[in-house]
Short mmCIF file of C-alpha atoms in Angstrom, two decimals:
data_model
loop_
_atom_site.label_atom_id
_atom_site.label_comp_id
_atom_site.label_asym_id
_atom_site.label_seq_id
_atom_site.Cartn_x
_atom_site.Cartn_y
_atom_site.Cartn_z
CA MET A 1 -13.99 11.39 45.58
CA LEU A 2 -13.52 8.21 43.63
CA SER A 3 -10.93 6.01 45.30
CA GLU A 4 -7.81 5.32 43.25
CA SER A 5 -8.32 1.64 44.04
CA LEU A 6 -11.27 1.72 41.63
CA LEU A 7 -8.76 2.43 38.91
CA ALA A 8 -6.32 -0.36 39.69
CA VAL A 9 -7.38 -3.22 37.45
CA ALA A 10 -5.84 -6.63 37.68
CA GLN A 11 -5.33 -10.12 36.41
CA PRO A 12 -3.43 -13.07 37.86
CA ARG A 13 0.27 -12.39 38.35
CA ALA A 14 2.38 -13.17 35.32
CA ALA A 15 5.43 -15.38 35.57
CA ASP A 16 7.61 -12.56 34.21
CA ASN A 17 7.71 -8.86 35.05
CA THR A 18 5.37 -7.77 32.25
CA CYS A 19 2.85 -6.22 34.66
CA ASP A 20 5.54 -4.14 36.34
CA ARG A 21 6.85 -2.96 32.96
CA ILE A 22 3.33 -1.98 31.89
CA GLY A 23 2.92 -0.08 35.16
CA LEU A 24 6.18 1.81 34.52
CA SER A 25 5.03 2.71 31.00
CA ALA A 26 1.70 3.92 32.40
CA ALA A 27 3.58 6.15 34.86
CA THR A 28 5.82 7.66 32.16
CA ALA A 29 4.28 10.91 30.97
CA ASP A 30 6.57 11.52 27.97
CA GLY A 31 8.18 9.13 25.54
CA ARG A 32 11.59 8.93 24.00
CA HIS A 33 10.49 9.91 20.50
CA LEU A 34 7.53 12.27 20.89
CA ARG A 35 6.45 14.52 23.75
CA THR A 36 2.78 14.48 24.63
CA SER A 37 2.60 18.25 24.18
CA ASP A 38 3.81 17.79 20.59
CA PHE A 39 1.37 15.02 19.69
CA GLY A 40 -1.37 17.37 18.41
CA ASP A 41 1.04 18.97 15.94
CA TRP A 42 2.29 15.56 14.84
CA LEU A 43 -1.24 14.27 14.19
CA ALA A 44 -2.18 17.46 12.32
CA GLY A 45 0.97 17.08 10.24
CA ARG A 46 0.01 13.55 9.25
CA GLY A 47 -3.36 14.90 8.17
CA ARG A 48 -1.70 17.51 5.95
CA ALA A 49 0.67 14.94 4.46
CA ASN A 50 -2.14 12.93 2.86
CA GLU A 51 -5.31 13.70 0.98
CA PHE A 52 -8.47 12.64 2.79
CA ARG A 53 -12.00 13.11 1.55
CA VAL A 54 -15.34 11.43 2.20
CA ASP A 55 -18.44 12.25 0.14
CA ARG A 56 -21.93 10.87 0.51
CA VAL A 57 -23.15 9.26 -2.71
CA PRO A 58 -26.33 7.49 -3.84
CA PHE A 59 -26.33 3.71 -3.74
CA ALA A 60 -26.17 3.66 -7.55
CA ALA A 61 -22.71 5.27 -7.38
CA LEU A 62 -21.22 2.44 -5.33
CA ASP A 63 -18.46 0.75 -7.32
CA GLY A 64 -18.53 -3.03 -6.94
CA TRP A 65 -21.53 -3.00 -4.61
CA ALA A 66 -25.11 -3.82 -5.59
CA PHE A 67 -28.44 -4.90 -4.15
CA ASP A 68 -28.95 -8.61 -4.82
CA GLU A 69 -31.99 -9.13 -7.05
CA ALA A 70 -33.36 -12.04 -5.03
CA THR A 71 -32.85 -10.81 -1.45
CA GLY A 72 -32.20 -7.10 -1.68
CA ASN A 73 -29.03 -7.64 0.38
CA LEU A 74 -26.25 -5.14 -0.28
CA VAL A 75 -23.26 -7.21 -1.41
CA HIS A 76 -19.82 -6.77 -3.00
CA ARG A 77 -19.20 -8.41 -6.35
CA SER A 78 -16.07 -10.15 -5.01
CA GLY A 79 -18.04 -11.96 -2.34
CA ARG A 80 -15.52 -10.60 0.21
CA PHE A 81 -15.51 -7.75 2.73
CA PHE A 82 -19.05 -7.72 4.21
CA THR A 83 -22.74 -7.75 3.34
CA VAL A 84 -25.68 -5.74 4.66
CA GLU A 85 -28.57 -8.11 5.34
CA GLY A 86 -31.81 -8.15 7.32
CA LEU A 87 -32.33 -9.56 10.81
CA HIS A 88 -35.52 -10.60 12.62
CA VAL A 89 -35.14 -10.66 16.39
CA THR A 90 -37.57 -11.88 19.04
CA GLU A 91 -36.60 -11.41 22.69
CA LEU A 92 -38.77 -12.79 25.47
CA ASP A 93 -38.94 -10.93 28.81
CA ALA A 94 -37.99 -7.72 27.04
CA PRO A 95 -37.69 -4.41 28.93
CA TYR A 96 -38.89 -0.84 28.36
CA GLY A 97 -42.59 -1.21 27.79
CA ASP A 98 -42.44 -3.65 24.87
CA GLY A 99 -44.76 -6.10 26.59
CA PRO A 100 -43.93 -9.74 27.35
CA TYR A 101 -41.56 -9.85 24.38
CA ALA A 102 -39.86 -7.56 21.89
CA ASP A 103 -40.00 -8.28 18.20
CA TRP A 104 -38.14 -6.19 15.67
CA HIS A 105 -36.44 -6.14 12.27
CA GLN A 106 -33.25 -4.33 11.38
CA PRO A 107 -30.38 -4.21 8.90
CA ILE A 108 -27.20 -5.92 10.12
CA ILE A 109 -23.60 -6.20 8.90
CA LYS A 110 -22.44 -9.76 8.26
CA GLN A 111 -18.66 -9.98 8.13
CA PRO A 112 -17.61 -13.50 9.10
CA GLU A 113 -13.86 -13.07 8.68
CA VAL A 114 -11.77 -12.40 11.79
CA GLY A 115 -9.59 -9.32 11.61
CA ILE A 116 -6.48 -8.44 13.58
CA LEU A 117 -6.32 -5.49 15.94
CA GLY A 118 -2.72 -5.51 17.12
CA ILE A 119 -0.43 -3.16 19.02
CA LEU A 120 3.33 -3.68 18.83
CA VAL A 121 5.38 -2.74 21.89
CA LYS A 122 9.11 -2.26 22.33
CA GLU A 123 11.32 -1.08 25.16
CA PHE A 124 13.25 2.19 24.81
CA ASP A 125 15.41 3.49 27.68
CA GLY A 126 13.92 0.81 29.92
CA VAL A 127 10.30 1.86 29.23
CA LEU A 128 7.74 0.05 27.07
CA HIS A 129 6.49 2.14 24.15
CA PHE A 130 3.44 1.34 22.03
CA LEU A 131 3.54 1.68 18.24
CA MET A 132 0.42 3.62 17.26
CA GLN A 133 -0.84 4.64 13.84
CA ALA A 134 -2.48 7.83 12.60
CA LYS A 135 -5.14 6.06 10.57
CA MET A 136 -7.88 7.50 8.43
CA GLU A 137 -11.28 5.86 8.70
CA PRO A 138 -14.14 7.20 6.54
CA GLY A 139 -16.65 7.16 9.40
CA ASN A 140 -14.55 9.09 11.93
CA PRO A 141 -15.93 12.59 12.58
CA ASN A 142 -12.40 14.01 12.25
CA LEU A 143 -11.21 11.27 9.84
CA LEU A 144 -7.76 10.78 11.41
CA GLN A 145 -7.44 9.07 14.81
CA LEU A 146 -4.90 7.05 16.75
CA SER A 147 -5.28 3.38 15.85
CA PRO A 148 -3.42 0.16 16.67
CA THR A 149 -0.25 -0.76 14.80
CA VAL A 150 -2.29 -3.18 12.72
CA GLN A 151 -6.02 -2.75 12.15
CA ALA A 152 -6.87 -5.03 9.29
CA THR A 153 -9.49 -7.49 8.16
CA ARG A 154 -8.36 -10.76 6.61
CA SER A 155 -9.35 -9.29 3.22
CA ASN A 156 -6.95 -6.43 3.92
CA TYR A 157 -3.88 -8.38 4.94
CA THR A 158 -4.42 -11.14 2.35
CA LYS A 159 -4.75 -8.33 -0.23
CA ALA A 160 -8.19 -9.25 -1.55
CA HIS A 161 -8.47 -5.55 -2.48
CA HIS A 162 -5.17 -5.71 -4.46
CA GLY A 163 -3.76 -2.94 -2.33
CA ALA A 164 -0.39 -2.38 -0.67
CA ASP A 165 0.97 -4.60 2.09
CA VAL A 166 -0.30 -4.01 5.63
CA LYS A 167 2.66 -2.57 7.51
CA TYR A 168 3.98 -4.58 10.50
CA ILE A 169 1.60 -7.50 9.89
CA GLU A 170 4.56 -9.91 10.11
CA HIS A 171 4.81 -9.19 13.85
CA PHE A 172 1.33 -10.64 14.41
CA VAL A 173 1.12 -13.63 12.06
CA GLY A 174 3.52 -16.39 11.13
CA PRO A 175 6.56 -17.89 12.82
CA THR A 176 8.54 -14.63 13.16
CA ARG A 177 6.06 -12.81 15.37
CA GLY A 178 7.26 -11.51 18.72
CA HIS A 179 6.48 -12.23 22.38
CA ILE A 180 2.72 -12.41 23.00
CA ILE A 181 1.43 -10.23 25.83
CA ALA A 182 -2.28 -10.56 24.99
CA ASP A 183 -4.18 -12.50 22.32
CA VAL A 184 -7.95 -12.95 22.60
CA LEU A 185 -11.01 -12.95 20.35
CA GLN A 186 -13.40 -10.16 21.27
CA SER A 187 -16.80 -9.19 19.94
CA GLU A 188 -17.61 -6.16 17.84
CA HIS A 189 -20.78 -4.06 18.22
CA GLY A 190 -23.51 -6.62 18.80
CA SER A 191 -26.28 -4.26 17.70
CA TRP A 192 -24.83 -3.69 14.22
CA PHE A 193 -22.64 -6.73 13.50
CA TYR A 194 -23.85 -10.32 13.20
CA ARG A 195 -21.53 -12.51 15.31
CA LYS A 196 -18.42 -10.54 14.42
CA SER A 197 -15.14 -11.08 16.27
CA ASN A 198 -11.69 -9.57 16.01
CA ARG A 199 -8.40 -10.86 17.34
CA ASN A 200 -7.10 -8.38 19.93
CA MET A 201 -3.33 -8.71 20.20
CA ILE A 202 -0.45 -7.03 22.03
CA VAL A 203 2.97 -8.26 20.92
CA GLU A 204 6.43 -7.28 22.10
CA ALA A 205 8.76 -6.92 19.14
CA VAL A 206 11.92 -8.96 18.74
CA GLY A 207 14.76 -7.07 17.06
CA ASP A 208 14.73 -3.71 15.33
CA VAL A 209 11.47 -2.15 14.16
CA PRO A 210 11.68 0.49 11.39
CA LEU A 211 9.43 3.51 11.94
CA HIS A 212 7.23 4.21 8.94
CA ASP A 213 5.34 7.40 8.15
CA ASP A 214 2.03 7.79 10.04
CA PHE A 215 3.33 5.76 13.01
CA CYS A 216 4.70 6.91 16.37
CA TRP A 217 5.99 5.34 19.59
CA LEU A 218 4.10 6.43 22.72
CA THR A 219 4.23 5.32 26.34
CA LEU A 220 1.07 4.03 27.95
CA GLY A 221 1.04 7.17 30.07
CA GLN A 222 0.92 9.30 26.94
CA ILE A 223 -1.91 7.27 25.42
CA SER A 224 -3.85 7.49 28.69
CA THR A 225 -3.54 11.28 28.62
CA LEU A 226 -4.87 11.31 25.06
CA MET A 227 -7.82 9.17 26.18
CA HIS A 228 -9.15 12.25 27.96
CA GLN A 229 -9.48 14.10 24.65
CA ASP A 230 -12.49 13.80 22.37
CA ASN A 231 -12.13 11.63 19.26
CA VAL A 232 -8.37 11.03 19.40
CA VAL A 233 -7.92 7.36 20.42
CA ASN A 234 -10.06 5.17 18.19
CA MET A 235 -12.27 2.28 19.23
CA ASP A 236 -9.89 -0.41 18.03
CA SER A 237 -7.07 1.00 20.15
CA ARG A 238 -9.33 1.19 23.19
CA THR A 239 -10.45 -2.43 22.98
CA VAL A 240 -6.88 -3.69 22.56
CA LEU A 241 -5.64 -1.56 25.47
CA SER A 242 -8.35 -3.02 27.71
CA CYS A 243 -6.65 -6.42 27.31
CA LEU A 244 -3.41 -5.27 28.97
CA PRO A 245 -2.30 -7.15 32.09
CA TYR A 246 -1.86 -4.90 35.13
CA ALA A 247 -0.33 -5.67 38.51
CA ASP A 248 -2.72 -7.69 40.67
CA THR A 249 -4.39 -5.45 43.25
CA ARG A 250 -7.41 -7.69 43.68
CA SER A 251 -9.75 -6.64 46.49
CA ARG A 252 -12.73 -8.33 48.09
CA ALA A 253 -15.78 -8.03 45.85
CA LEU A 254 -19.49 -8.24 46.59
CA LEU A 255 -19.62 -11.30 44.35
CA SER A 256 -16.87 -13.90 44.43
CA ASP A 257 -15.44 -14.88 41.06
CA THR A 258 -17.44 -18.12 41.21
CA GLN A 259 -20.63 -16.23 42.03
CA LEU A 260 -19.99 -13.79 39.19
CA LEU A 261 -19.49 -16.58 36.64
CA SER A 262 -22.64 -18.27 37.93
CA TRP A 263 -24.60 -15.03 37.54
CA ILE A 264 -23.36 -14.65 33.95
CA THR A 265 -24.38 -18.23 33.19
CA GLU A 266 -27.80 -17.62 34.72
CA GLU A 267 -28.29 -14.48 32.61
CA ARG A 268 -27.34 -16.34 29.45
CA SER A 269 -29.71 -19.15 30.35
CA ARG A 270 -32.76 -17.08 31.23
CA HIS A 271 -32.85 -14.98 28.06
CA ASP A 272 -34.65 -16.45 25.09
CA VAL A 273 -33.42 -14.55 22.03
CA ARG A 274 -34.36 -15.84 18.60
CA VAL A 275 -32.38 -14.38 15.72
CA GLU A 276 -33.10 -15.07 12.04
CA ARG A 277 -31.30 -13.62 9.05
CA VAL A 278 -33.86 -12.38 6.52
CA PRO A 279 -33.73 -10.53 3.18
CA LEU A 280 -32.90 -6.86 3.43
CA GLY A 281 -35.23 -6.01 0.55
CA SER A 282 -38.42 -6.95 2.43
CA LEU A 283 -37.53 -5.69 5.90
CA PRO A 284 -40.67 -4.49 7.76
CA GLY A 285 -40.45 -0.96 9.16
CA TRP A 286 -37.53 0.07 6.97
CA ARG A 287 -37.62 1.96 3.69
CA ARG A 288 -34.99 2.28 0.99
CA GLY A 289 -34.41 5.46 -0.95
CA GLU A 290 -31.77 6.47 -3.47
CA SER A 291 -29.21 7.31 -0.78
CA THR A 292 -30.42 5.82 2.51
CA ILE A 293 -32.12 2.87 4.14
CA GLU A 294 -33.86 4.22 7.24
CA HIS A 295 -36.43 3.32 9.86
CA GLU A 296 -39.91 4.66 9.23
CA ALA A 297 -39.92 6.33 12.70
CA GLY A 298 -36.68 8.19 11.97
CA ARG A 299 -34.89 6.51 14.90
CA TYR A 300 -31.97 4.11 15.45
CA PHE A 301 -29.67 4.33 12.41
CA LYS A 302 -29.45 4.62 8.64
CA VAL A 303 -27.56 2.73 5.96
CA VAL A 304 -25.78 5.20 3.67
CA ALA A 305 -23.09 5.13 0.97
CA VAL A 306 -19.82 7.07 0.69
CA ALA A 307 -16.95 7.61 -1.74
CA VAL A 308 -13.55 7.78 -0.06
CA GLN A 309 -10.11 9.17 -0.92
CA ALA A 310 -7.32 8.32 1.52
CA GLY A 311 -3.72 8.80 0.45
CA SER A 312 -2.25 6.86 3.38
CA ARG A 313 -4.36 3.69 3.07
CA GLU A 314 -3.45 0.41 1.36
CA VAL A 315 -6.07 1.32 -1.26
CA THR A 316 -6.26 5.07 -1.88
CA GLY A 317 -9.83 5.28 -3.19
CA TRP A 318 -13.00 3.24 -2.84
CA THR A 319 -16.76 3.32 -2.19
CA GLN A 320 -18.68 1.49 0.53
CA PRO A 321 -21.85 1.43 2.64
CA LEU A 322 -21.77 2.66 6.24
CA PHE A 323 -24.21 2.58 9.18
CA GLU A 324 -25.00 6.06 10.51
CA PRO A 325 -26.70 6.26 13.94
CA VAL A 326 -29.33 8.88 14.65
CA GLY A 327 -28.07 10.94 17.60
CA LEU A 328 -25.24 10.96 20.13
CA GLY A 329 -24.99 7.89 22.35
CA VAL A 330 -24.53 7.90 26.12
CA THR A 331 -22.38 5.14 27.62
CA ALA A 332 -21.59 5.10 31.34
CA PHE A 333 -20.57 3.10 34.37
CA LEU A 334 -22.17 3.97 37.69
CA THR A 335 -19.71 3.47 40.54
CA ARG A 336 -19.95 2.84 44.28
CA ALA A 337 -17.66 1.62 47.05
CA PHE A 338 -18.79 -1.23 49.29
CA ASP A 339 -16.81 -1.71 52.53
CA GLY A 340 -14.17 0.51 50.97
CA VAL A 341 -13.92 -1.58 47.79
CA PRO A 342 -14.91 0.30 44.62
CA HIS A 343 -17.29 -1.41 42.18
CA VAL A 344 -18.91 -0.62 38.84
CA LEU A 345 -22.46 -1.59 37.89
CA VAL A 346 -22.52 -3.83 34.82
CA HIS A 347 -25.52 -4.75 32.71
CA ALA A 348 -26.00 -8.19 31.15
CA ARG A 349 -26.85 -6.79 27.73
CA VAL A 350 -28.75 -8.68 25.08
CA GLU A 351 -27.65 -7.67 21.57
CA ALA A 352 -28.86 -9.46 18.48
CA GLY A 353 -25.42 -10.02 17.02
CA PHE A 354 -23.74 -11.60 20.06
CA LEU A 355 -22.45 -15.15 19.84
CA ASP A 356 -23.82 -16.11 23.25
CA THR A 357 -26.95 -14.10 24.09
CA ILE A 358 -25.44 -11.59 26.54
CA GLU A 359 -22.17 -9.86 27.32
CA LEU A 360 -21.41 -7.56 30.22
CA GLY A 361 -21.82 -3.95 29.19
CA PRO A 362 -21.90 -0.55 30.85
CA THR A 363 -24.69 0.43 33.22
CA VAL A 364 -26.05 2.69 30.50
CA GLN A 365 -25.54 2.20 26.76
CA TYR A 366 -28.24 4.00 24.85
CA THR A 367 -28.97 6.76 22.38
CA PRO A 368 -31.41 8.88 24.41
CA GLY A 369 -33.38 10.06 21.39
CA ASN A 370 -34.46 6.51 20.64
CA TYR A 371 -36.38 6.43 23.94
CA ALA A 372 -37.64 10.02 24.13
CA HIS A 373 -41.14 8.91 23.08
CA LEU A 374 -41.50 6.64 26.15
CA ASP A 375 -42.92 7.74 29.47
CA GLU A 376 -40.60 7.79 32.47
CA LYS A 377 -41.55 4.37 33.86
CA ASN A 378 -40.69 2.69 30.54
CA ARG A 379 -37.38 4.45 29.88
CA PRO A 380 -34.16 2.42 30.21
CA LEU A 381 -32.98 1.93 33.78
CA PHE A 382 -30.37 4.40 35.06
CA LEU A 383 -30.37 6.48 31.84
CA ASP A 384 -31.89 9.52 33.54
CA THR A 385 -29.54 9.09 36.52
CA VAL A 386 -26.61 9.53 34.15
CA LEU A 387 -28.19 12.34 32.14
CA ARG A 388 -28.97 14.30 35.33
CA ALA A 389 -25.66 13.64 37.09
CA PRO A 390 -24.17 16.83 38.58
CA SER A 391 -20.67 17.72 37.46
CA ASP A 392 -19.14 16.93 40.87
CA ARG A 393 -20.16 13.26 40.44
CA ILE A 394 -18.70 12.84 36.95
CA ARG A 395 -15.23 11.30 37.32
CA TYR A 396 -14.53 10.80 33.63
CA GLU A 397 -16.08 12.23 30.48
CA ALA A 398 -15.01 12.22 26.84
CA VAL A 399 -16.67 11.77 23.47
CA HIS A 400 -15.29 8.75 21.61
CA SER A 401 -16.28 7.56 18.16
CA GLU A 402 -17.11 3.96 17.38
CA GLU A 403 -15.61 1.82 14.60
CA GLY A 404 -14.95 4.25 11.74
CA GLY A 405 -14.55 1.61 9.07
CA ARG A 406 -18.22 0.60 9.18
CA PHE A 407 -20.04 3.39 11.06
CA LEU A 408 -20.41 7.04 10.03
CA ASN A 409 -20.25 9.73 12.74
CA ALA A 410 -21.06 7.16 15.42
CA GLU A 411 -20.15 8.96 18.64
CA SER A 412 -20.91 8.29 22.28
CA ARG A 413 -20.43 10.36 25.39
CA TYR A 414 -18.47 8.04 27.69
CA LEU A 415 -18.82 8.72 31.42
CA ILE A 416 -17.92 7.28 34.80
CA VAL A 417 -20.33 8.58 37.44
CA ASP A 418 -20.39 8.28 41.23
CA THR A 419 -23.74 7.30 42.70
CA ASP A 420 -25.36 6.25 45.99
CA GLU A 421 -27.89 3.81 47.46
CA THR A 422 -30.91 5.93 46.49
CA GLU A 423 -30.00 5.89 42.80
CA ALA A 424 -28.19 2.53 42.45
CA PRO A 425 -28.91 0.11 45.31
CA GLN A 426 -26.48 -2.52 46.52
CA ASP A 427 -29.07 -5.11 45.52
CA PRO A 428 -29.57 -4.00 41.89
CA PRO A 429 -32.43 -4.86 39.53
CA SER A 430 -32.43 -8.11 37.60
CA GLY A 431 -29.82 -8.10 34.85
CA TYR A 432 -27.37 -5.87 36.75
CA ALA A 433 -24.50 -6.71 39.08
CA TRP A 434 -21.78 -4.85 40.99
CA VAL A 435 -18.29 -6.04 40.02
CA THR A 436 -14.80 -4.75 40.66
CA PRO A 437 -12.63 -3.49 37.79
CA ALA A 438 -10.22 -6.30 38.68
CA GLN A 439 -12.96 -8.83 37.92
CA LEU A 440 -13.69 -7.14 34.59
CA THR A 441 -10.04 -7.27 33.62
CA SER A 442 -9.90 -10.95 34.49
CA LEU A 443 -12.93 -11.57 32.25
CA VAL A 444 -11.40 -9.61 29.35
CA ARG A 445 -8.63 -12.20 29.23
CA HIS A 446 -11.34 -14.44 27.72
CA GLY A 447 -13.50 -13.76 24.69
CA HIS A 448 -17.12 -12.65 24.62
CA TYR A 449 -17.60 -11.75 28.27
CA VAL A 450 -17.30 -7.93 28.14
CA ASN A 451 -18.72 -5.99 25.20
CA VAL A 452 -16.80 -3.41 23.22
CA GLN A 453 -18.36 -0.45 25.04
CA GLY A 454 -17.52 -2.02 28.39
CA ARG A 455 -13.95 -2.56 27.22
CA THR A 456 -13.69 1.11 26.24
CA LEU A 457 -14.77 2.15 29.73
CA LEU A 458 -12.28 -0.28 31.24
CA ALA A 459 -9.55 1.43 29.20
CA CYS A 460 -10.92 4.78 30.44
CA LEU A 461 -10.59 3.57 34.05
CA ASN A 462 -6.93 2.88 33.35
CA ALA A 463 -6.55 6.34 31.83
CA MET A 464 -8.08 7.87 34.97
CA ALA A 465 -5.59 6.02 37.13
CA VAL A 466 -2.66 7.43 35.16
CA ASN A 467 -3.96 10.98 35.24
CA SER A 468 -4.79 10.88 38.98
CA ARG A 469 -1.25 10.05 40.07
#
């Protein structure tokens, strides 16, 4: 069985009792305002209270969006929001049978503005509660999921779209905001965004907080329970929750903190990744039709267009492009204990959109169908170990969707899997390292060390800890 110590993540002790209060919230199974058993009915009720609809449309039906005549880039007439451009990537020392280097072209989302992903917390009956939002995103498979209190781009909260005010934004910007528990810039999906960051914030409210429609107060224990359900807690909530400080239960790791930082620096230094933005209209290997831009091999992802109706959003109707992956992803940590200390196997992942070459990701982060054409020796490391894992080794499993504001039906099967020396040796292959969850949590206090999929699995580890007590 997986030791509970694997699930106890840590960061340096805070000067106040914030860590203890977070631990109490994590141990509280029901909140003051809403029982966990009633959450499903509440979420369904919010879905019935508003009109939601998403329809696929041809690119010509996009309102305000057009392909630039010179570059073929897909742009908005306002110059705001985001653009879909082309990217040319060359990676030396590339894996998986690509030869001495990998060279590819792909569409990419360029959205330079920094958004806010913020969760507001407040104490009720001596227990911290988290203000969560039932938010519709056009790319979510079930449309409505549990999001942070504030999930807004700068265009949203500065009202570039001429929509309604973003509720609770005053708690995260300006002089009246509350007590900061966490505030760090973190990356978005490096495979689909070009150098995109969001501000991940957790703020304790000062004074009364009115409860608006589509919002609810939940304890951390309740949210952790919901993390075991498919497609309930959205990606933005998961990344913010991974930034929480927990009580320090630091244990001896295979790599000291200094050794781990040195290994990360070495990985960033040894990879030679050359990234060039190029016109979308002349992208080799990709073809544009009336309704999709897709790879000629039918793999990876497509660019599509949708028309959206959402009664509960700041703007109730709009059109936009979305990226739609081909197939269900598989994202997993392999776990082992060394001298009684549990570790997870991280991968120094190269993704074209990262700011600094690599970030630590899960052991496995792939869409299996993209590699089905390769023979076994050239398939991604550890992918088959995860796919073949017997049920008694799977410690956590749930399907979570990725960012629903830019990606359509982008789902991954998230797993935490026990393994042994024969499948995952103590001395792992180049590009992999065994680290403790405490070390990961320490790194998440700083930007651009742990990727968004790794942060989701870190939040899942916390959810396992709550549900194993």
